[in-house]
Amino acid sequence: MQFKILVVGKLRNEFIKAGVNEYLKRLLPFINIKIEFLPSFSELPEKMALLKEEEIILKNIKNNEFIIILDKNGEKLSSEEFSNKLFKLTTLNPQITFVIGGIYGVSENIKKSSKFLLSLSPMTFTHEFALLILLEQIYRAFKINRNEPYHY
Amino acid sequence: MQFKILVVGKLRNEFIKAGVNEYLKRLLPFINIKIEFLPSFSELPEKMALLKEEEIILKNIKNNEFIIILDKNGEKLSSEEFSNKLFKLTTLNPQITFVIGGIYGVSENIKKSSKFLLSLSPMTFTHEFALLILLEQIYRAFKINRNEPYHY
């Protein structure tokens, strides 16, 4: 089982970097998650930015990877439902790749390349918050799956 | 316009403290938010914990305050909808008080004392994450209301 997270854009906030490192450390006994930060083209008009970001995302995805896109309009799951779904997926797909888009999200093509659009909330989060929240929810998913105290 | 946030439980994670301070600082030009940390009784059985926490929450709420409870089963709003609703409320209610419960949430009595249960997500967040996310969404709400760049 391998998880990879592709993030369009950099981490600018020190507290987010610290939080990401904290949850990567907590996750280490369960899984070693690779995070790749891809260039953002948010200074360009939306359509052009999405197209350029699409090209780079596709270059960083291999055929054997199961793609989960974080999208505000994706599936809305409780933490328990997310845990169940995630661990069902890992039985069939050894490599899970999450994609967090830039300020405009991801292109329709990228969405179509995925069988699972996941929504963390109907609210909009920065890509930095989305990464931190996703890591905490993956950690929570492991604790739920292992029936270890953390999730109430 | 005054906002207060009552939080059952302490902040343990340094990165959360840093993030909370960052967004309180960013919010200062718009509003000075007061955060009060109330004792948590999570070591007690759920019913007893909720009852003790209820007593302390009620002691920290005045009659003229409009109470917004963060609850996983509350209203699910986009950031734009949250901004609109928040600023409508502030025209009628100068004092808005948010309540973030402990690991068991808040008691039914506390929920009944509020006219607005707000859900940040169908997923479960720690009270620390809930506070950080709430502050970011309040900041985003101001930027949306003022039509200033931040929210895409």
mmCIF file of C-alpha atoms in Angstrom:
data_model
loop_
_atom_site.group_PDB
_atom_site.id
_atom_site.type_symbol
_atom_site.label_atom_id
_atom_site.label_comp_id
_atom_site.label_asym_id
_atom_site.label_seq_id
_atom_site.Cartn_x
_atom_site.Cartn_y
_atom_site.Cartn_z
ATOM 1 C CA MET A 1 0.000 0.000 0.000
ATOM 2 C CA GLN A 2 1.446 3.376 -1.094
ATOM 3 C CA PHE A 3 -0.116 6.819 -0.902
ATOM 4 C CA LYS A 4 1.070 9.813 -2.901
ATOM 5 C CA ILE A 5 -0.322 13.349 -2.725
ATOM 6 C CA LEU A 6 0.164 15.728 -5.639
ATOM 7 C CA VAL A 7 -0.319 19.365 -4.605
ATOM 8 C CA VAL A 8 -0.474 22.221 -7.095
ATOM 9 C CA GLY A 9 1.315 25.083 -5.387
ATOM 10 C CA LYS A 10 3.814 25.498 -2.554
ATOM 11 C CA LEU A 11 3.461 25.654 1.214
ATOM 12 C CA ARG A 12 3.948 29.239 2.385
ATOM 13 C CA ASN A 13 2.671 29.108 5.962
ATOM 14 C CA GLU A 14 5.171 27.802 8.543
ATOM 15 C CA PHE A 15 2.359 26.516 10.778
ATOM 16 C CA ILE A 16 0.993 24.433 7.870
ATOM 17 C CA LYS A 17 4.490 22.988 7.187
ATOM 18 C CA ALA A 18 4.756 22.085 10.883
ATOM 19 C CA GLY A 19 1.285 20.502 10.885
ATOM 20 C CA VAL A 20 2.006 18.509 7.714
ATOM 21 C CA ASN A 21 5.263 17.198 9.213
ATOM 22 C CA GLU A 22 3.461 16.321 12.464
ATOM 23 C CA TYR A 23 0.875 14.171 10.712
ATOM 24 C CA LEU A 24 3.427 12.587 8.317
ATOM 25 C CA LYS A 25 5.352 11.578 11.453
ATOM 26 C CA ARG A 26 2.213 10.186 13.136
ATOM 27 C CA LEU A 27 1.420 8.251 9.951
ATOM 28 C CA LEU A 28 4.893 6.688 9.610
ATOM 29 C CA PRO A 29 4.056 3.550 11.657
ATOM 30 C CA PHE A 30 1.156 2.933 9.226
ATOM 31 C CA ILE A 31 2.355 4.287 5.904
ATOM 32 C CA ASN A 32 5.009 6.473 4.295
ATOM 33 C CA ILE A 33 3.149 9.145 2.297
ATOM 34 C CA LYS A 34 4.996 10.899 -0.531
ATOM 35 C CA ILE A 35 3.993 14.516 -1.202
ATOM 36 C CA GLU A 36 4.932 16.189 -4.476
ATOM 37 C CA PHE A 37 4.455 19.941 -4.946
ATOM 38 C CA LEU A 38 3.781 20.844 -8.552
ATOM 39 C CA PRO A 39 4.137 24.312 -10.082
ATOM 40 C CA SER A 40 1.049 26.535 -9.984
ATOM 41 C CA PHE A 41 0.172 28.846 -12.888
ATOM 42 C CA SER A 42 -2.380 30.922 -10.924
ATOM 43 C CA GLU A 43 -0.995 34.165 -12.352
ATOM 44 C CA LEU A 44 -2.363 33.103 -15.753
ATOM 45 C CA PRO A 45 -6.018 33.326 -16.794
ATOM 46 C CA GLU A 46 -8.048 30.414 -15.355
ATOM 47 C CA LYS A 47 -8.356 28.279 -18.506
ATOM 48 C CA MET A 48 -4.643 28.553 -19.344
ATOM 49 C CA ALA A 49 -3.618 27.909 -15.740
ATOM 50 C CA LEU A 50 -5.785 24.764 -15.546
ATOM 51 C CA LEU A 51 -4.407 23.479 -18.866
ATOM 52 C CA LYS A 52 -0.757 23.936 -17.871
ATOM 53 C CA GLU A 53 -1.394 22.414 -14.441
ATOM 54 C CA GLU A 54 -3.237 19.507 -16.114
ATOM 55 C CA GLU A 55 -0.172 18.724 -18.259
ATOM 56 C CA ILE A 56 2.087 18.544 -15.218
ATOM 57 C CA ILE A 57 -0.391 16.542 -13.131
ATOM 58 C CA LEU A 58 -0.758 13.963 -15.925
ATOM 59 C CA LYS A 59 3.062 13.662 -16.156
ATOM 60 C CA ASN A 60 3.109 12.744 -12.476
ATOM 61 C CA ILE A 61 0.446 10.053 -12.648
ATOM 62 C CA LYS A 62 1.092 6.479 -13.728
ATOM 63 C CA ASN A 63 -1.495 4.091 -15.132
ATOM 64 C CA ASN A 64 -1.520 1.784 -12.156
ATOM 65 C CA GLU A 65 -2.418 4.544 -9.713
ATOM 66 C CA PHE A 66 -5.964 4.978 -8.360
ATOM 67 C CA ILE A 67 -6.615 8.730 -8.513
ATOM 68 C CA ILE A 68 -8.617 10.576 -5.831
ATOM 69 C CA ILE A 69 -9.272 14.227 -6.653
ATOM 70 C CA LEU A 70 -10.117 16.667 -3.886
ATOM 71 C CA ASP A 71 -13.012 18.687 -5.195
ATOM 72 C CA LYS A 72 -15.591 20.835 -3.392
ATOM 73 C CA ASN A 73 -18.355 19.143 -5.391
ATOM 74 C CA GLY A 74 -17.092 15.627 -4.820
ATOM 75 C CA GLU A 75 -18.476 12.922 -2.537
ATOM 76 C CA LYS A 76 -19.253 14.165 0.974
ATOM 77 C CA LEU A 77 -18.278 11.461 3.463
ATOM 78 C CA SER A 78 -18.112 11.203 7.205
ATOM 79 C CA SER A 79 -14.716 10.229 8.598
ATOM 80 C CA GLU A 80 -15.997 6.678 9.143
ATOM 81 C CA GLU A 81 -17.275 6.430 5.555
ATOM 82 C CA PHE A 82 -13.971 7.817 4.244
ATOM 83 C CA SER A 83 -12.027 5.249 6.268
ATOM 84 C CA ASN A 84 -14.168 2.364 4.995
ATOM 85 C CA LYS A 85 -13.956 3.522 1.390
ATOM 86 C CA LEU A 86 -10.207 4.172 1.558
ATOM 87 C CA PHE A 87 -9.375 0.742 2.938
ATOM 88 C CA LYS A 88 -11.709 -0.985 0.455
ATOM 89 C CA LEU A 89 -9.840 0.816 -2.334
ATOM 90 C CA THR A 90 -6.444 -0.239 -1.010
ATOM 91 C CA THR A 91 -7.403 -3.911 -1.243
ATOM 92 C CA LEU A 92 -7.775 -3.540 -5.022
ATOM 93 C CA ASN A 93 -5.344 -0.677 -5.657
ATOM 94 C CA PRO A 94 -1.881 -0.818 -4.040
ATOM 95 C CA GLN A 95 -1.070 2.750 -5.184
ATOM 96 C CA ILE A 96 -3.490 5.571 -4.221
ATOM 97 C CA THR A 97 -2.738 9.084 -5.501
ATOM 98 C CA PHE A 98 -4.574 12.121 -4.143
ATOM 99 C CA VAL A 99 -4.596 15.326 -6.200
ATOM 100 C CA ILE A 100 -5.078 18.782 -4.628
ATOM 101 C CA GLY A 101 -5.561 21.450 -7.288
ATOM 102 C CA GLY A 102 -4.508 25.077 -7.350
ATOM 103 C CA ILE A 103 -6.705 28.126 -6.733
ATOM 104 C CA TYR A 104 -8.931 27.131 -9.678
ATOM 105 C CA GLY A 105 -9.114 23.479 -8.652
ATOM 106 C CA VAL A 106 -8.332 20.993 -11.459
ATOM 107 C CA SER A 107 -9.404 20.751 -15.106
ATOM 108 C CA GLU A 108 -12.408 18.678 -16.244
ATOM 109 C CA ASN A 109 -10.004 16.244 -17.955
ATOM 110 C CA ILE A 110 -8.254 15.563 -14.672
ATOM 111 C CA LYS A 111 -11.599 15.059 -12.966
ATOM 112 C CA LYS A 112 -12.572 12.567 -15.684
ATOM 113 C CA SER A 113 -9.316 10.652 -15.117
ATOM 114 C CA SER A 114 -10.500 9.901 -11.594
ATOM 115 C CA LYS A 115 -13.169 7.524 -10.322
ATOM 116 C CA PHE A 116 -13.446 9.257 -6.966
ATOM 117 C CA LEU A 117 -13.904 12.959 -6.335
ATOM 118 C CA LEU A 118 -13.674 13.597 -2.592
ATOM 119 C CA SER A 119 -15.056 16.722 -0.906
ATOM 120 C CA LEU A 120 -13.612 17.667 2.503
ATOM 121 C CA SER A 121 -16.314 20.320 2.919
ATOM 122 C CA PRO A 122 -18.741 22.491 0.970
ATOM 123 C CA MET A 123 -16.507 25.328 2.152
ATOM 124 C CA THR A 124 -13.461 26.430 0.155
ATOM 125 C CA PHE A 125 -10.057 25.702 1.666
ATOM 126 C CA THR A 126 -6.668 26.908 0.513
ATOM 127 C CA HIS A 127 -4.535 24.122 -0.989
ATOM 128 C CA GLU A 128 -2.421 24.307 2.178
ATOM 129 C CA PHE A 129 -5.398 23.763 4.480
ATOM 130 C CA ALA A 130 -6.681 20.998 2.181
ATOM 131 C CA LEU A 131 -3.354 19.137 2.477
ATOM 132 C CA LEU A 132 -3.251 19.462 6.269
ATOM 133 C CA ILE A 133 -6.893 18.384 6.681
ATOM 134 C CA LEU A 134 -6.435 15.475 4.243
ATOM 135 C CA LEU A 135 -3.422 14.172 6.186
ATOM 136 C CA GLU A 136 -5.353 14.402 9.484
ATOM 137 C CA GLN A 137 -8.292 12.538 7.934
ATOM 138 C CA ILE A 138 -5.991 9.814 6.508
ATOM 139 C CA TYR A 139 -4.459 9.433 9.993
ATOM 140 C CA ARG A 140 -7.981 9.315 11.491
ATOM 141 C CA ALA A 141 -8.956 6.728 8.832
ATOM 142 C CA PHE A 142 -6.102 4.452 9.954
ATOM 143 C CA LYS A 143 -7.068 4.847 13.637
ATOM 144 C CA ILE A 144 -10.712 4.027 12.806
ATOM 145 C CA ASN A 145 -9.635 1.042 10.698
ATOM 146 C CA ARG A 146 -7.389 -0.240 13.511
ATOM 147 C CA ASN A 147 -9.966 0.554 16.178
ATOM 148 C CA GLU A 148 -7.403 2.602 18.084
ATOM 149 C CA PRO A 149 -8.460 5.589 20.242
ATOM 150 C CA TYR A 150 -8.375 8.940 18.439
ATOM 151 C CA HIS A 151 -11.716 9.243 16.688
ATOM 152 C CA TYR A 152 -14.831 9.990 18.746
ATOM 153 C CA MET B 1 -19.675 43.873 16.016
ATOM 154 C CA GLN B 2 -17.956 41.469 18.414
ATOM 155 C CA PHE B 3 -17.112 37.797 17.914
ATOM 156 C CA LYS B 4 -16.316 35.397 20.733
ATOM 157 C CA ILE B 5 -15.341 31.744 20.377
ATOM 158 C CA LEU B 6 -15.846 29.357 23.294
ATOM 159 C CA VAL B 7 -13.728 26.217 22.941
ATOM 160 C CA VAL B 8 -14.104 23.189 25.210
ATOM 161 C CA GLY B 9 -10.562 21.922 25.696
ATOM 162 C CA LYS B 10 -7.049 23.304 25.348
ATOM 163 C CA LEU B 11 -4.701 23.745 22.386
ATOM 164 C CA ARG B 12 -1.959 21.134 22.554
ATOM 165 C CA ASN B 13 -0.422 21.323 19.083
ATOM 166 C CA GLU B 14 2.115 24.139 18.581
ATOM 167 C CA PHE B 15 1.330 24.354 14.864
ATOM 168 C CA ILE B 16 -2.370 24.925 15.684
ATOM 169 C CA LYS B 17 -1.460 27.690 18.178
ATOM 170 C CA ALA B 18 0.704 29.315 15.496
ATOM 171 C CA GLY B 19 -2.082 29.039 12.906
ATOM 172 C CA VAL B 20 -4.680 30.454 15.294
ATOM 173 C CA ASN B 21 -2.409 33.419 16.080
ATOM 174 C CA GLU B 22 -1.745 33.945 12.367
ATOM 175 C CA TYR B 23 -5.436 34.234 11.527
ATOM 176 C CA LEU B 24 -6.265 36.320 14.629
ATOM 177 C CA LYS B 25 -3.541 38.723 13.411
ATOM 178 C CA ARG B 26 -4.941 38.764 9.850
ATOM 179 C CA LEU B 27 -8.425 39.436 11.270
ATOM 180 C CA LEU B 28 -7.337 42.355 13.495
ATOM 181 C CA PRO B 29 -7.997 45.044 10.844
ATOM 182 C CA PHE B 30 -11.579 43.722 10.606
ATOM 183 C CA ILE B 31 -12.422 42.455 14.071
ATOM 184 C CA ASN B 32 -10.872 41.535 17.411
ATOM 185 C CA ILE B 33 -12.002 37.980 18.176
ATOM 186 C CA LYS B 34 -11.937 36.795 21.779
ATOM 187 C CA ILE B 35 -11.254 33.077 22.317
ATOM 188 C CA GLU B 36 -12.064 31.449 25.650
ATOM 189 C CA PHE B 37 -10.871 27.910 26.429
ATOM 190 C CA LEU B 38 -13.204 26.109 28.803
ATOM 191 C CA PRO B 39 -12.344 22.999 30.820
ATOM 192 C CA SER B 40 -13.044 19.664 29.160
ATOM 193 C CA PHE B 41 -14.361 16.689 31.141
ATOM 194 C CA SER B 42 -13.594 14.084 28.450
ATOM 195 C CA GLU B 43 -12.182 11.664 31.019
ATOM 196 C CA LEU B 44 -15.730 11.269 32.403
ATOM 197 C CA PRO B 45 -18.446 9.139 30.805
ATOM 198 C CA GLU B 46 -20.089 10.951 27.874
ATOM 199 C CA LYS B 47 -23.349 12.032 29.572
ATOM 200 C CA MET B 48 -21.565 13.390 32.646
ATOM 201 C CA ALA B 49 -18.906 15.132 30.556
ATOM 202 C CA LEU B 50 -21.552 16.832 28.393
ATOM 203 C CA LEU B 51 -23.522 17.946 31.462
ATOM 204 C CA LYS B 52 -20.496 19.480 33.212
ATOM 205 C CA GLU B 53 -19.349 21.151 29.992
ATOM 206 C CA GLU B 54 -22.911 22.453 29.443
ATOM 207 C CA GLU B 55 -22.881 24.152 32.874
ATOM 208 C CA ILE B 56 -19.652 25.979 32.095
ATOM 209 C CA ILE B 57 -20.689 26.930 28.565
ATOM 210 C CA LEU B 58 -23.967 28.432 29.867
ATOM 211 C CA LYS B 59 -22.011 30.449 32.467
ATOM 212 C CA ASN B 60 -19.996 31.975 29.628
ATOM 213 C CA ILE B 61 -22.967 32.995 27.476
ATOM 214 C CA LYS B 62 -24.965 36.171 28.002
ATOM 215 C CA ASN B 63 -28.560 36.702 26.862
ATOM 216 C CA ASN B 64 -27.714 39.254 24.217
ATOM 217 C CA GLU B 65 -25.313 36.935 22.390
ATOM 218 C CA PHE B 66 -26.321 35.147 19.176
ATOM 219 C CA ILE B 67 -25.032 31.590 19.577
ATOM 220 C CA ILE B 68 -23.583 29.581 16.675
ATOM 221 C CA ILE B 69 -22.774 25.978 17.574
ATOM 222 C CA LEU B 70 -20.304 24.023 15.484
ATOM 223 C CA ASP B 71 -21.916 20.652 14.928
ATOM 224 C CA LYS B 72 -21.211 17.955 12.338
ATOM 225 C CA ASN B 73 -24.962 17.692 11.652
ATOM 226 C CA GLY B 74 -25.502 21.416 11.384
ATOM 227 C CA GLU B 75 -26.094 23.526 8.273
ATOM 228 C CA LYS B 76 -23.662 22.803 5.463
ATOM 229 C CA LEU B 77 -22.740 26.039 3.747
ATOM 230 C CA SER B 78 -20.319 27.089 1.067
ATOM 231 C CA SER B 79 -17.872 29.806 2.091
ATOM 232 C CA GLU B 80 -19.954 32.348 0.160
ATOM 233 C CA GLU B 81 -23.178 31.253 1.893
ATOM 234 C CA PHE B 82 -21.438 31.378 5.280
ATOM 235 C CA SER B 83 -20.185 34.900 4.568
ATOM 236 C CA ASN B 84 -23.644 36.110 3.540
ATOM 237 C CA LYS B 85 -25.336 34.514 6.541
ATOM 238 C CA LEU B 86 -22.706 35.763 8.991
ATOM 239 C CA PHE B 87 -22.957 39.372 7.851
ATOM 240 C CA LYS B 88 -26.769 39.273 7.823
ATOM 241 C CA LEU B 89 -26.633 38.062 11.419
ATOM 242 C CA THR B 90 -24.265 40.841 12.467
ATOM 243 C CA THR B 91 -26.741 43.502 11.292
ATOM 244 C CA LEU B 92 -29.251 42.245 13.882
ATOM 245 C CA ASN B 93 -26.883 40.824 16.492
ATOM 246 C CA PRO B 94 -23.845 42.891 17.553
ATOM 247 C CA GLN B 95 -22.431 40.001 19.613
ATOM 248 C CA ILE B 96 -21.878 36.632 17.886
ATOM 249 C CA THR B 97 -20.601 33.712 19.997
ATOM 250 C CA PHE B 98 -19.364 30.503 18.399
ATOM 251 C CA VAL B 99 -19.212 27.333 20.519
ATOM 252 C CA ILE B 100 -16.825 24.459 19.725
ATOM 253 C CA GLY B 101 -17.590 21.399 21.864
ATOM 254 C CA GLY B 102 -15.277 18.788 23.294
ATOM 255 C CA ILE B 103 -14.730 15.258 22.015
ATOM 256 C CA TYR B 104 -18.444 14.466 22.515
ATOM 257 C CA GLY B 105 -19.605 17.705 20.937
ATOM 258 C CA VAL B 106 -22.152 19.664 23.018
ATOM 259 C CA SER B 107 -25.304 18.643 24.935
ATOM 260 C CA GLU B 108 -28.793 18.781 23.385
ATOM 261 C CA ASN B 109 -29.647 21.678 25.731
ATOM 262 C CA ILE B 110 -26.807 23.734 24.351
ATOM 263 C CA LYS B 111 -27.877 22.919 20.816
ATOM 264 C CA LYS B 112 -31.434 24.073 21.684
ATOM 265 C CA SER B 113 -30.041 27.368 23.017
ATOM 266 C CA SER B 114 -28.787 28.143 19.533
ATOM 267 C CA LYS B 115 -30.660 29.167 16.378
ATOM 268 C CA PHE B 116 -27.788 28.200 14.086
ATOM 269 C CA LEU B 117 -25.895 24.903 14.059
ATOM 270 C CA LEU B 118 -23.002 25.209 11.604
ATOM 271 C CA SER B 119 -21.230 22.202 10.070
ATOM 272 C CA LEU B 120 -17.706 22.750 8.722
ATOM 273 C CA SER B 121 -17.756 19.279 7.170
ATOM 274 C CA PRO B 122 -19.436 15.875 7.406
ATOM 275 C CA MET B 123 -15.994 14.730 8.583
ATOM 276 C CA THR B 124 -14.999 14.834 12.235
ATOM 277 C CA PHE B 125 -12.345 17.380 13.219
ATOM 278 C CA THR B 126 -10.525 17.718 16.519
ATOM 279 C CA HIS B 127 -11.590 20.824 18.461
ATOM 280 C CA GLU B 128 -8.164 22.285 17.578
ATOM 281 C CA PHE B 129 -8.673 21.811 13.833
ATOM 282 C CA ALA B 130 -12.243 23.114 14.142
ATOM 283 C CA LEU B 131 -10.974 26.350 15.737
ATOM 284 C CA LEU B 132 -8.273 26.857 13.092
ATOM 285 C CA ILE B 133 -10.663 26.142 10.199
ATOM 286 C CA LEU B 134 -13.366 28.380 11.713
ATOM 287 C CA LEU B 135 -10.935 31.297 12.006
ATOM 288 C CA GLU B 136 -9.803 30.840 8.383
ATOM 289 C CA GLN B 137 -13.433 30.748 7.233
ATOM 290 C CA ILE B 138 -14.297 33.900 9.246
ATOM 291 C CA TYR B 139 -11.304 35.635 7.621
ATOM 292 C CA ARG B 140 -12.457 34.355 4.201
ATOM 293 C CA ALA B 141 -15.992 35.594 5.005
ATOM 294 C CA PHE B 142 -14.655 39.119 5.601
ATOM 295 C CA LYS B 143 -12.628 39.035 2.366
ATOM 296 C CA ILE B 144 -15.698 37.852 0.421
ATOM 297 C CA ASN B 145 -17.875 40.518 2.081
ATOM 298 C CA ARG B 146 -15.305 43.225 1.250
ATOM 299 C CA ASN B 147 -14.704 41.856 -2.238
ATOM 300 C CA GLU B 148 -10.980 41.685 -1.545
ATOM 301 C CA PRO B 149 -8.774 39.029 -3.234
ATOM 302 C CA TYR B 150 -8.305 35.836 -1.210
ATOM 303 C CA HIS B 151 -11.278 33.655 -2.056
ATOM 304 C CA TYR B 152 -11.385 31.949 -5.461
#
